[in-house]
Amino acid sequence: MDWPHDPDGDEGSEGMRKYGMAIIAKKVDEEGDFPLSAAEFVDEHGDEPIRINHQRVVSMAEIFEYVEAEEFDDIVDMHRKVGDAMRRGDFWDYHPVGADPEIKHA
């Protein structure tokens, strides 16, 4: 897929050093962006690549298809709601407990 920037460059996953939520979180200003509209965030960043693991890259919009919130109150609220969405959408590789407790490294 043609991404607007390299998923593994500094604008993406910093050379494959950061994955998933770490990439999403670096796109917001913890002090100035909240409350944050989920729709506006997707409008601005939806086509950007998010590296899920060493093999898989998806768009921000794909992840946000599973976000049920319309707005995030703060960075912690965003982490919780996007994290839940990533689990629902099977974008979360590490499950220390649950139906499939196999350890999967990022």
CSV table of N, CA and C in Angstrom, one decimal, residues 19 52-56 86-87 90-96 100 102-106:
chain,number,residue,atom,x,y,z
A,19,TYR,N,5.2,0.6,18.2
A,19,TYR,CA,4.1,-0.1,17.6
A,19,TYR,C,2.8,0.4,18.2
A,52,ILE,N,1.4,-2.6,13.6
A,52,ILE,CA,0.8,-3.4,14.7
A,52,ILE,C,1.9,-4.3,15.3
A,53,ASN,N,2.7,-4.9,14.4
A,53,ASN,CA,3.8,-5.8,14.8
A,53,ASN,C,4.8,-5.8,13.7
A,54,HIS,N,5.8,-6.7,13.7
A,54,HIS,CA,6.8,-6.7,12.7
A,54,HIS,C,6.3,-7.0,11.3
A,55,GLN,N,5.1,-7.6,11.2
A,55,GLN,CA,4.6,-8.0,9.9
A,55,GLN,C,3.4,-7.1,9.4
A,56,ARG,N,2.7,-6.5,10.3
A,56,ARG,CA,1.4,-5.9,9.9
A,56,ARG,C,1.4,-4.4,10.1
A,86,MET,N,-8.8,-1.7,19.8
A,86,MET,CA,-7.7,-2.5,19.2
A,86,MET,C,-7.9,-4.0,19.6
A,87,ARG,N,-8.3,-4.3,20.8
A,87,ARG,CA,-8.6,-5.6,21.2
A,87,ARG,C,-9.8,-6.2,20.4
A,90,ASP,N,-8.9,-7.1,16.9
A,90,ASP,CA,-7.8,-8.0,16.7
A,90,ASP,C,-6.6,-7.3,16.2
A,91,PHE,N,-6.3,-6.1,16.7
A,91,PHE,CA,-5.1,-5.4,16.4
A,91,PHE,C,-4.1,-5.5,17.6
A,92,TRP,N,-4.5,-6.2,18.6
A,92,TRP,CA,-3.6,-6.2,19.9
A,92,TRP,C,-3.1,-7.6,19.9
A,93,ASP,N,-1.7,-7.8,19.8
A,93,ASP,CA,-1.1,-9.1,19.8
A,93,ASP,C,-0.8,-9.7,21.1
A,94,TYR,N,-0.7,-8.9,22.2
A,94,TYR,CA,-0.2,-9.4,23.5
A,94,TYR,C,-1.5,-9.6,24.4
A,95,HIS,N,-1.7,-10.8,24.7
A,95,HIS,CA,-2.8,-11.1,25.6
A,95,HIS,C,-2.3,-12.0,26.8
A,96,PRO,N,-1.9,-11.4,27.9
A,96,PRO,CA,-1.3,-12.2,29.0
A,96,PRO,C,-2.3,-13.1,29.7
A,100,ASP,N,-6.7,-17.0,25.1
A,100,ASP,CA,-5.5,-17.4,24.4
A,100,ASP,C,-4.3,-16.7,25.1
A,102,GLU,N,-1.3,-17.4,25.3
A,102,GLU,CA,0.1,-17.5,24.8
A,102,GLU,C,0.8,-16.2,24.7
A,103,ILE,N,2.0,-16.1,25.2
A,103,ILE,CA,2.8,-14.9,25.1
A,103,ILE,C,3.2,-14.6,23.7
A,104,LYS,N,2.9,-13.4,23.2
A,104,LYS,CA,3.2,-13.0,21.9
A,104,LYS,C,4.0,-11.7,22.0
A,105,HIS,N,5.2,-11.7,21.6
A,105,HIS,CA,6.1,-10.5,21.7
A,105,HIS,C,5.8,-9.5,20.6
A,106,ALA,N,5.9,-8.3,20.9
A,106,ALA,CA,5.6,-7.2,19.9
A,106,ALA,C,6.6,-7.2,18.8
